XYZ file of C-alpha atoms in Angstrom:
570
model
C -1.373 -6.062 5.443
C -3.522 -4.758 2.703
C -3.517 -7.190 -0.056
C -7.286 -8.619 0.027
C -10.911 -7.865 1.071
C -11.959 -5.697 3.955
C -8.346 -7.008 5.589
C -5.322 -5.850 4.237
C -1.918 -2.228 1.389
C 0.619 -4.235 0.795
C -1.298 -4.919 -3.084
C 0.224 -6.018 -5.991
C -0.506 -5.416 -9.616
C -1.883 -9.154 -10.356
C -3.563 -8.879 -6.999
C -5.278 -5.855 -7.742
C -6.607 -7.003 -10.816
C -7.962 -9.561 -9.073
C -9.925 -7.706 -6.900
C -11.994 -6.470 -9.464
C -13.150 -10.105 -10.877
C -15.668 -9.998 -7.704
C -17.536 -7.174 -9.569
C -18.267 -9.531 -12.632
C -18.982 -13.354 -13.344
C -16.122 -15.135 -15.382
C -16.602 -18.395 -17.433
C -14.331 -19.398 -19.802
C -14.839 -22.432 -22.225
C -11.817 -23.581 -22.776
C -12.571 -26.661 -24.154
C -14.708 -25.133 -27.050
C -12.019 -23.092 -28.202
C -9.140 -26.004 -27.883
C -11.919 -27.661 -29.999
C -12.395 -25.452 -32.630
C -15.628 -23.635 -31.087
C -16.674 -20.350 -30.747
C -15.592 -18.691 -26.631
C -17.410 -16.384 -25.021
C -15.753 -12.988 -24.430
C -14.222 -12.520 -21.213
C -15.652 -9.806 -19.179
C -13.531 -6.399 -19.230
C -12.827 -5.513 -15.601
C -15.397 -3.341 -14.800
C -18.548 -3.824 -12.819
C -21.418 -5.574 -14.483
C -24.209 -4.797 -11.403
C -23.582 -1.340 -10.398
C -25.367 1.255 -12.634
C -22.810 4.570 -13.873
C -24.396 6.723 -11.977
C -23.241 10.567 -12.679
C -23.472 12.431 -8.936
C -23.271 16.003 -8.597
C -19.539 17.414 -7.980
C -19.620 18.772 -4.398
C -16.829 21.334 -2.820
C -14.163 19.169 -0.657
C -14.322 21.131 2.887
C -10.874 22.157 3.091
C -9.771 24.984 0.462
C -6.328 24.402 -1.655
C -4.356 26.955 -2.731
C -3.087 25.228 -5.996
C -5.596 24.262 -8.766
C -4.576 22.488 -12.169
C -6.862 21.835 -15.034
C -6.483 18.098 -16.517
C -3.677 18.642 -18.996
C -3.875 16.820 -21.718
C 0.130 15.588 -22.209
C -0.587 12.491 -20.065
C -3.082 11.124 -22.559
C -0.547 11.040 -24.676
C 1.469 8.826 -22.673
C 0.832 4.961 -23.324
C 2.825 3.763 -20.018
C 4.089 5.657 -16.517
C 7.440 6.673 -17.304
C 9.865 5.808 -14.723
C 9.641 7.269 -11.426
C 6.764 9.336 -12.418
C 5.572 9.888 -8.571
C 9.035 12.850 -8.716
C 7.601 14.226 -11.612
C 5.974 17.747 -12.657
C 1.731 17.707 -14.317
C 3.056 20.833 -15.803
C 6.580 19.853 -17.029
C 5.626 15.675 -17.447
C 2.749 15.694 -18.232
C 2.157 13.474 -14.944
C 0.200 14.773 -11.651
C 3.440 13.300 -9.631
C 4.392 15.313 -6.514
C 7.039 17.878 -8.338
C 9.840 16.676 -6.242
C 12.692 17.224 -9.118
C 11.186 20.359 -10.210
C 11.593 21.587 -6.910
C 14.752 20.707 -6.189
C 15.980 22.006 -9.318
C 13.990 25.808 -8.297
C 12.963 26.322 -5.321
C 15.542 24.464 -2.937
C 18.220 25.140 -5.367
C 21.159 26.519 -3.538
C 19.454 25.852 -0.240
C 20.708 22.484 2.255
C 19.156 20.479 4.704
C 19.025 21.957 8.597
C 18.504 18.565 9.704
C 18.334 15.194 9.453
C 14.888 13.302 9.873
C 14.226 10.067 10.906
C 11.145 8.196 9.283
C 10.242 4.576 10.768
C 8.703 2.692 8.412
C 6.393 0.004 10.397
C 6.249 -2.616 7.640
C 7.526 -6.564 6.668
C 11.353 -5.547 6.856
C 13.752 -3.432 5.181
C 17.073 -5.171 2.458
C 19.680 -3.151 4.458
C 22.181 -4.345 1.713
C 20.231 -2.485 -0.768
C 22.915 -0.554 -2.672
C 20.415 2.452 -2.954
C 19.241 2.305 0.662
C 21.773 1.700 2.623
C 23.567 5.139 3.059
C 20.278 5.969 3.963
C 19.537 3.634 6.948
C 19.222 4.613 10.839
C 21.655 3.333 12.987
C 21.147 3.008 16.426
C 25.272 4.576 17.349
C 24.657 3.826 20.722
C 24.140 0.009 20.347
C 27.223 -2.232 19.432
C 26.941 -4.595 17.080
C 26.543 -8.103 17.726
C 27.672 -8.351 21.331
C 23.990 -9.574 22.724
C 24.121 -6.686 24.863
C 21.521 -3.915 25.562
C 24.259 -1.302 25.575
C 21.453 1.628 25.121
C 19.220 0.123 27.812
C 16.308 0.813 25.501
C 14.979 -2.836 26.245
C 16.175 -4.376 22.785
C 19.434 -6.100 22.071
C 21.655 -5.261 19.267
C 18.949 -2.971 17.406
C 21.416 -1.758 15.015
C 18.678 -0.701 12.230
C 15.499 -1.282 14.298
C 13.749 -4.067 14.918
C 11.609 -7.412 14.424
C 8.765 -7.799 16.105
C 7.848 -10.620 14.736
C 10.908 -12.651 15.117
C 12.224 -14.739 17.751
C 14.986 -15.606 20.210
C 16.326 -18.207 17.928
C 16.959 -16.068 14.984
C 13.289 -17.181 13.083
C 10.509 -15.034 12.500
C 7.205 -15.254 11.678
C 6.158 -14.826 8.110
C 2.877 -16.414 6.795
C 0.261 -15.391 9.318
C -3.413 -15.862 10.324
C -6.075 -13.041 9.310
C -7.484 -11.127 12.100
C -11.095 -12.736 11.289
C -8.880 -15.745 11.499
C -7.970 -15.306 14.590
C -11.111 -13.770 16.140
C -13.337 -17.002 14.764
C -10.956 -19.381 16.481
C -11.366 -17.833 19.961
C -15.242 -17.725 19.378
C -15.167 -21.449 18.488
C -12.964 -21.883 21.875
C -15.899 -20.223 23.756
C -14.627 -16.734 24.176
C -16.926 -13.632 24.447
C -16.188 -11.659 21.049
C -13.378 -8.583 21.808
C -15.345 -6.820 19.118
C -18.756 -5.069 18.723
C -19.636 -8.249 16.136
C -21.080 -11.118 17.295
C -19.491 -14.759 17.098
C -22.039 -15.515 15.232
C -21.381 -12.235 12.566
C -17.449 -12.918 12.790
C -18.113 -16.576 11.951
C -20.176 -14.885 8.674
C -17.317 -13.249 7.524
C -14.952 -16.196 8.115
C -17.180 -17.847 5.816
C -17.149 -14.834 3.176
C -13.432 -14.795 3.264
C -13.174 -18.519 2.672
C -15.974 -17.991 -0.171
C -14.224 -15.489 -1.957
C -10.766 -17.289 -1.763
C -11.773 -20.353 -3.563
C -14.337 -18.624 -5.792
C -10.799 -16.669 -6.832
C -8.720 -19.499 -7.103
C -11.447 -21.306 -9.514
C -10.829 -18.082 -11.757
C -7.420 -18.096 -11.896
C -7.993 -21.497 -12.809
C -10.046 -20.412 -15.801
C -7.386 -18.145 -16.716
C -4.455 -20.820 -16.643
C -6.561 -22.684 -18.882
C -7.192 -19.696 -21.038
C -3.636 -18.751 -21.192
C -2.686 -22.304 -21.845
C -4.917 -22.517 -25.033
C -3.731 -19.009 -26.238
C -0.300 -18.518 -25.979
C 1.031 -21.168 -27.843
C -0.916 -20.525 -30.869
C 0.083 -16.620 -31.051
C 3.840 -17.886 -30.193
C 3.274 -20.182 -33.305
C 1.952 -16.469 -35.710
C 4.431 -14.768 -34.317
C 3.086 -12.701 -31.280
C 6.723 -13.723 -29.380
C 7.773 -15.509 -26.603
C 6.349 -13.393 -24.131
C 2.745 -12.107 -25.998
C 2.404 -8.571 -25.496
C -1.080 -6.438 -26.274
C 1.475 -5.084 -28.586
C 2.818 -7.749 -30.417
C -1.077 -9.189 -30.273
C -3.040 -6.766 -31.484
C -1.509 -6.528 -35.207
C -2.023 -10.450 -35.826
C -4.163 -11.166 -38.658
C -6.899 -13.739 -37.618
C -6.986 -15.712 -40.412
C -8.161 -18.687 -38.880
C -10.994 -19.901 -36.027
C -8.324 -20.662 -33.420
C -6.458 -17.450 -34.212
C -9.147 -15.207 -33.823
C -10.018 -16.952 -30.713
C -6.328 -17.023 -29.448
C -6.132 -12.900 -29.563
C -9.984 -12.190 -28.329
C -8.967 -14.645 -25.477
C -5.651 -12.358 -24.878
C -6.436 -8.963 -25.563
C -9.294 -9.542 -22.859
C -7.602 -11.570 -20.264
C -4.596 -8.867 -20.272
C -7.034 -6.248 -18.510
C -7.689 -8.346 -16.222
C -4.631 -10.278 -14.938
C -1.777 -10.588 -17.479
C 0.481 -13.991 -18.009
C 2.946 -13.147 -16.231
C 0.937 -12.075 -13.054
C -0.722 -15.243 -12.679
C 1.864 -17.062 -10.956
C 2.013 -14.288 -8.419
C -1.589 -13.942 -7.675
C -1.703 -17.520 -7.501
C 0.478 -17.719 -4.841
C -0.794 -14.910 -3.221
C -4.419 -16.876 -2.733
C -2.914 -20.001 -1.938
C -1.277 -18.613 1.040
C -4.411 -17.108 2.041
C -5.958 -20.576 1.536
C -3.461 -22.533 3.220
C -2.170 -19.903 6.287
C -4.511 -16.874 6.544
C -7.995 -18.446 7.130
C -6.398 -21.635 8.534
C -8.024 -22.295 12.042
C -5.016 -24.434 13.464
C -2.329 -22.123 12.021
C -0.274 -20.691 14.448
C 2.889 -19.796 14.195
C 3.616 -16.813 16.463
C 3.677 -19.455 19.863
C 6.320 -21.430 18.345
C 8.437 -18.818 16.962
C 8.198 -15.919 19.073
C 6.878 -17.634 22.391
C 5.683 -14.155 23.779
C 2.485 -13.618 26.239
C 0.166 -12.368 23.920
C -2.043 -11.089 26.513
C 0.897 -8.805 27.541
C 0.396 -5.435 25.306
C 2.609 -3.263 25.821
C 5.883 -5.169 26.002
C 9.855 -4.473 25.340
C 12.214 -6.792 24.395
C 10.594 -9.892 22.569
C 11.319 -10.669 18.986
C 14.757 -9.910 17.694
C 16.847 -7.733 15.428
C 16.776 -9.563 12.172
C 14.581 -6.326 10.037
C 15.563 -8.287 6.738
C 13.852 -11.544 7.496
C 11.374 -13.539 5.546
C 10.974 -11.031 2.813
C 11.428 -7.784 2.767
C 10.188 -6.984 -0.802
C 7.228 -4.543 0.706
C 9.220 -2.385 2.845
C 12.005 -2.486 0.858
C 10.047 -0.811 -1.917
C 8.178 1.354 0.587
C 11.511 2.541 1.743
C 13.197 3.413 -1.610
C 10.155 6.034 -2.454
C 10.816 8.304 0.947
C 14.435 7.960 0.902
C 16.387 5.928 -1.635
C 19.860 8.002 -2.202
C 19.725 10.832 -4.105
C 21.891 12.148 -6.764
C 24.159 8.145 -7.109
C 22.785 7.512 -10.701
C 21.289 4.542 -9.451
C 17.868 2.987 -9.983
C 16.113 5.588 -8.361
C 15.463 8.822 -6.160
C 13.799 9.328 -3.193
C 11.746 12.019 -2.521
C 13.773 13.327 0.735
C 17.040 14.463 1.211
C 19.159 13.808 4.484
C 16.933 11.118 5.603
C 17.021 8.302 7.972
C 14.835 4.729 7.173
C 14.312 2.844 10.860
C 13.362 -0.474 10.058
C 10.441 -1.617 12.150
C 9.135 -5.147 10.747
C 5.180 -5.732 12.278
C 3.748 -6.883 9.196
C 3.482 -10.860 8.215
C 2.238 -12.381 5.086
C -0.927 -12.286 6.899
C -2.746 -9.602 9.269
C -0.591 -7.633 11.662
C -1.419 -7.859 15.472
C -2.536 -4.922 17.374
C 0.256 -5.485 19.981
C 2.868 -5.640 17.729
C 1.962 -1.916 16.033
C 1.273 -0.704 19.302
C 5.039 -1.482 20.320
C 6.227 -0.565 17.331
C 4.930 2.652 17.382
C 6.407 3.133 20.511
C 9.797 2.000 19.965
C 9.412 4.341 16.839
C 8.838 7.474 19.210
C 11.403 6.562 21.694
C 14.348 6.161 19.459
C 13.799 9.728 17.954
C 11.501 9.189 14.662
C 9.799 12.091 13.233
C 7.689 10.286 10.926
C 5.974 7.147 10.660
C 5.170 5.120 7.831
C 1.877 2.466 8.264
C 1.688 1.145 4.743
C -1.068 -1.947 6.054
C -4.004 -2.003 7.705
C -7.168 -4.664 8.337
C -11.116 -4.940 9.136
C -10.844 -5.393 12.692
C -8.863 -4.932 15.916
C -9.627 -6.599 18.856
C -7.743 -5.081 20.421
C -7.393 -1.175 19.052
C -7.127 0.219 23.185
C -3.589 -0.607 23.036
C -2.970 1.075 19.523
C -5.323 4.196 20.218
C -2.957 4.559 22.972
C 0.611 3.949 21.010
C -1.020 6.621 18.706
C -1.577 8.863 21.273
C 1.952 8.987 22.546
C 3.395 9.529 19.436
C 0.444 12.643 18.519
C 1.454 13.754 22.085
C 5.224 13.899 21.484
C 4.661 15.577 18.236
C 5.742 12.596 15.933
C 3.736 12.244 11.975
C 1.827 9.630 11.167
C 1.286 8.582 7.915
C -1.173 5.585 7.220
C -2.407 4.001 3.935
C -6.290 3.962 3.048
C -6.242 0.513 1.968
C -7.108 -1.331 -1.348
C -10.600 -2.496 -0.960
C -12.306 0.235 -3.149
C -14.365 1.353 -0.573
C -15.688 4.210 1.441
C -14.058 4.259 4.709
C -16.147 6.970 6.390
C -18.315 4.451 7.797
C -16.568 1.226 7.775
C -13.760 -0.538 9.468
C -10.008 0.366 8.351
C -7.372 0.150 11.405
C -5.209 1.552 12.576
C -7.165 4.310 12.113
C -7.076 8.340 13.105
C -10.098 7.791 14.753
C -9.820 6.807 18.944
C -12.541 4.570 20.562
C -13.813 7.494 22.372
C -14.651 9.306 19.139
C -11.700 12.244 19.479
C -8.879 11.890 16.604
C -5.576 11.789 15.961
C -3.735 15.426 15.332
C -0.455 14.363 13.751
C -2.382 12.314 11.458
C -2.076 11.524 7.089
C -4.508 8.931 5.477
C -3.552 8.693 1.612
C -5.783 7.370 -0.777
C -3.543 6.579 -4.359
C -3.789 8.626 -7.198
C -3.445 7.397 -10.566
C -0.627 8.715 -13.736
C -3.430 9.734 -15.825
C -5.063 12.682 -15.032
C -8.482 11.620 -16.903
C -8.758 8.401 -14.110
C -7.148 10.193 -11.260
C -8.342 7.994 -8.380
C -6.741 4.600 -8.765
C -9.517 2.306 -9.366
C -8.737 0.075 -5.835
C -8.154 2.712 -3.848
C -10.167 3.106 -0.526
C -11.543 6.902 0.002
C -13.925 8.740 2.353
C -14.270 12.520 2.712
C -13.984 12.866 6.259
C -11.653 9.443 6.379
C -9.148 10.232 3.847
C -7.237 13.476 3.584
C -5.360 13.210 0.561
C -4.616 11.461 -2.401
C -0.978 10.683 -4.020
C 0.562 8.878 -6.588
C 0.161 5.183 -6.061
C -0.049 3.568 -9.428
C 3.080 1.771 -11.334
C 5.448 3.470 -8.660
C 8.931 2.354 -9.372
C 11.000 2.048 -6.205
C 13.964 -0.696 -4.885
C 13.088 -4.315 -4.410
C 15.146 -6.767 -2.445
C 18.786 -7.940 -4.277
C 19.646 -3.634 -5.319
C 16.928 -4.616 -7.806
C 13.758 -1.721 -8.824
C 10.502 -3.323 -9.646
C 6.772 -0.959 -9.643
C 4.156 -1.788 -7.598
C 0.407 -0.528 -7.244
C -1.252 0.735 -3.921
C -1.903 2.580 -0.848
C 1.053 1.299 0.092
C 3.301 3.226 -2.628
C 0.844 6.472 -1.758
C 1.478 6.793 1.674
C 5.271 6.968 1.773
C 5.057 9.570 -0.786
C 3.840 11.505 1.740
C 6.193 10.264 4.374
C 9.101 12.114 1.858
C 7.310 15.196 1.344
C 6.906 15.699 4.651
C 10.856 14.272 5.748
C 11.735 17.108 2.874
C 9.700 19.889 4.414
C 10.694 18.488 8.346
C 14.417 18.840 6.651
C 14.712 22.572 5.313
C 12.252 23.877 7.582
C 13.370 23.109 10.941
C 11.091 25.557 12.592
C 7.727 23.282 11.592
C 6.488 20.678 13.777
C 4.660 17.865 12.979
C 0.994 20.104 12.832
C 2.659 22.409 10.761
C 3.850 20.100 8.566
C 0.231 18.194 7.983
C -1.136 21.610 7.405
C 0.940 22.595 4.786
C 0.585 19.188 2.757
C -2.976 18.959 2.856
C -3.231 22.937 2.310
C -0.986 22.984 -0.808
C -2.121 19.845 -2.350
C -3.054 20.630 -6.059
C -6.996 20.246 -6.111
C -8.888 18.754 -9.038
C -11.907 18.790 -6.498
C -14.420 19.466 -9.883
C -12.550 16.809 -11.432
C -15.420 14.190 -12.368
C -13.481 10.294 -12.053
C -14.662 6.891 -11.806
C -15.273 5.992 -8.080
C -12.899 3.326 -7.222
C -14.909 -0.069 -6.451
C -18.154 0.269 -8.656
C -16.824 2.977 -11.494
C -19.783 5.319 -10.774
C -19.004 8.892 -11.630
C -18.289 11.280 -9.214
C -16.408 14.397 -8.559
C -12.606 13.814 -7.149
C -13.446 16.307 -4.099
C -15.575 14.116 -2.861
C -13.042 11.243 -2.302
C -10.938 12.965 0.358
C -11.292 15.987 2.693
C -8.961 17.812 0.308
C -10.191 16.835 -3.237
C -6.071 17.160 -3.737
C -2.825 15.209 -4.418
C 0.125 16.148 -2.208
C 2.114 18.084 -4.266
C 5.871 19.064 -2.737
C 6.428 22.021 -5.125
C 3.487 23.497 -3.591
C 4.467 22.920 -0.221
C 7.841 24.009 -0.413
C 6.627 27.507 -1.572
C 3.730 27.310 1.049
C 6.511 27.060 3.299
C 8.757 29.386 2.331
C 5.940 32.422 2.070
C 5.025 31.301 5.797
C 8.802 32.028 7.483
């Protein structure tokens, strides 16, 4: 799961503000200001080491047929609106993907040929959801319940997928170790390294992880304290119950502690507001206490498989809601949440199918359990496949490289998130990846970076990139979409870009019948709406550089564009 450095897309807003703070120093005096003394200023979140360097736009290699200049409604916007990934640059005044607009004009009249089935590999899927639920695969030739394998597909009672992280007692496995975890216990143990690092370079970045955990948590303490000294003195003038930048900013500082209340505010709400802090907190703690814990392990107990079995049917169980589904769930509700029910939201596809795969803990996935996951995808008839998580190594990537290769063989999509790390993923380590062992890639292959509302910061400022790595980009910022309980919260990420894509391409795979999974990559990446000259903060250091050189495209996906790429090609 991508949620933290070099390992995990699964990130939240708090957690993603977070990420930044290791750019920048923070030190907060809070007892000064309690005491009536001046506080330093909180640094903004932006990077304090790296110079703004200006680079030389460069032409992405692939050629779009769509170019937009930077329109300047969306400045005028102080917030996403709602949903903003369906909507229209040109209409909106947001670079979404166009999906209303072209519904409303170009499929207009037209229906589906087809259904499509999209398996999204992920932490689980609310199949109560009122707005997912129509939507749902279901295995018809499975009975419910009966603890039979009526299909003879190896897996009992997969009505809506399955858990492979769960276990024959109806548990599953929810916080989990981190692959560095993981690979620094066995080296410890005496075991060669699976990896080209060295014990002694994995037990380095054990030590990094651990560094940058408690370095974070010390922050957050900071910003408790901060929080604690501010808001009840701007409750006290006024500001609320629940400060706001808005209900801040107007305060007249008329005293010491008032003018150091609001500086304190104004500057800590860039960085991680209030009402994030619980989150994030939690969020480190868990990596604290579970993901870098060396005698953490809690697949043995509760799933009691042979891990040194890879490709294996038949262990886990059929529980896809589990632990908490909140990630999938919200993954889910972007490529297919019912359309046209006046509730919450829409997805981007019509006549779709959501198979509920669950591979992803509160920790770092295993390479066994993606490997059968993407096989269990491919044999149960999915067209597409949604990887919204990834991590920074994978001992064992033979047996994914392989999973991947049946499904590019048997003409299934794959669509996989770039990750949150703000980094260049040309030359580092991102898996799963497109890339094989022997050096030959993937075909039916998608990696999304995210894309931002505004067009003047395009590239979301934690998004990974690389312009051989990365293909596209697409909206991944404040993306509203269901939550567990038929609730609809936003979220930030990779992980909200890359099922974007998922439902553009379940839309084309839909009214186009005719296109296979090649054809269908094609088109997206060909009609993506360039802004390749576009110059944008890099995401990770803020340097300036052109948007083509972020991707191989220099686009966002852009469904409008597609459709009509589509329909000139029959």
């Amino acid at each position: 799961m991508y949620t933290h450095s070099n390992s995990r897309v699964a990130l939240s807003a708090p957690l993603i503000m977070l990420r930044r703070l290791r750019f920048f120093p923070v030190i907060l005096f809070i007892t000064a200001c309690a005491s009536g003394g001046s506080a330093p200023p909180v640094p903004r979140a932006q990077p304090s080491t790296t110079p703004q360097v200006e680079e030389e736009p460069e032409a992405p290699t692939t050629s779009t047929e769509s170019v937009v200049e930077p329109s300047t409604e969306s400045l005028a916007l102080e917030a996403a609106p709602d949903a903003w990934q369906l909507l229209d640059l040109e209409s909106d005044g947001v670079p979404g993907v166009s999906s209303a607009r072209t519904y409303d004009e170009l499929l207009a009249g037209r229906t589906p040929s087809r259904s499509v089935i999209v398996a999204v590999i992920d932490g689980g899927i609310d199949t109560t959801h009122v707005d997912l639920r129509e939507n749902l695969w279901i295995n018809e030739d499975e009975t419910p319940g009966n603890g039979v394998d009526d299909d003879g597909n190896g897996y009992v009672d997969d009505i809506y997928g399955w858990n492979f992280l769960g276990g024959t007692e109806g548990r599953s496995v929810g916080h989990e170790t981190l692959e560095v975890t993981r690979l620094h216990s066995a080296c410890l143990a005496g075991e060669p390294s699976p990896i080209e690092k060295s014990c002694q370079d994995i037990g380095a970045d054990y030590r990094s992880e651990i560094d940058e955990v408690v370095q974070t948590l010390e922050i957050l303490d900071q910003i408790e304290q901060a929080y604690a000294f501010a808001l009840p003195i701007l409750r006290r003038v006024g500001a609320g119950e629940n400060p706001t930048r808005e209900s801040v900013e107007p305060i007249s500082a008329v005293r010491p502690d008032i003018s150091q209340a609001k500086s304190l505010f104004l500057q800590l709400a860039d960085i991680l507001p209030a009402e994030d802090v619980p989150d994030a907190r939690e969020a480190y703690e868990g990596l604290r206490d579970y993901g870098l814990n060396l005698e953490f392990n809690p697949r043995q107990e509760i799933v009691g498989d042979d891990l040194s079995v890879g490709i294996e049917r038949g262990y886990g169980n059929s529980d896809v809601h589990a632990n908490d589904p909140r990630h999938g769930t919200h993954v889910s509700g972007i490529i297919g949440a019912v359309r046209g029910n006046a509730l919450g939201i829409d997805g981007i596809a019509a006549n779709v199918q959501l198979m509920a795969l669950r591979a992803v803990p509160d920790g770092d996935e295993r390479d066994k359990d993606v490997a059968n996951a993407i096989r269990y995808a491919v044999d149960n008839g999915a067209h597409i496949i949604n990887m919204s998580f990834g991590k920074g190594f994978s001992p064992r990537k033979s047996l994914v490289d392989d999973a991947v290769r049946y499904a590019d063989e048997r003409g299934v999509l794959l669509v996989h998130a770039a990750g949150n790390d703000g980094e260049d993923i040309d030359p580092g380590d991102n898996f799963p990846t497109q890339v094989f062992e022997n050096g030959a890639r993937a075909t039916n292959w998608i990696e999304v970076g995210a894309a931002n509302w505004q067009v003047d910061s395009l590239a979301a400022t934690f998004s990974n990139y690389g312009q051989t790595n990365v293909d596209v980009f697409s909206p991944g910022v404040d993306i509203l979409s269901t939550v567990p309980g038929s609730e609809y919260e936003r979220e930030d990420g990779t992980s909200m870009a890359a099922p974007v894509v998922s439902g553009v391409a379940a839309l084309l795979m839909a009214y186009f019948p005719d296109l296979d999974a090649a054809d269908v990559r094609r088109i997206i990446l060909e009609s993506s709406v360039t802004y390749a000259d576009e110059m944008v903060a890099r995401p990770g250091d803020g340097a300036r550089i052109s948007f083509g050189r972020l991707s191989v495209t220099g686009g966002v996906v852009n469904v409008y564009e597609a459709v009509r790429m589509a329909l000139e090609q029959r």
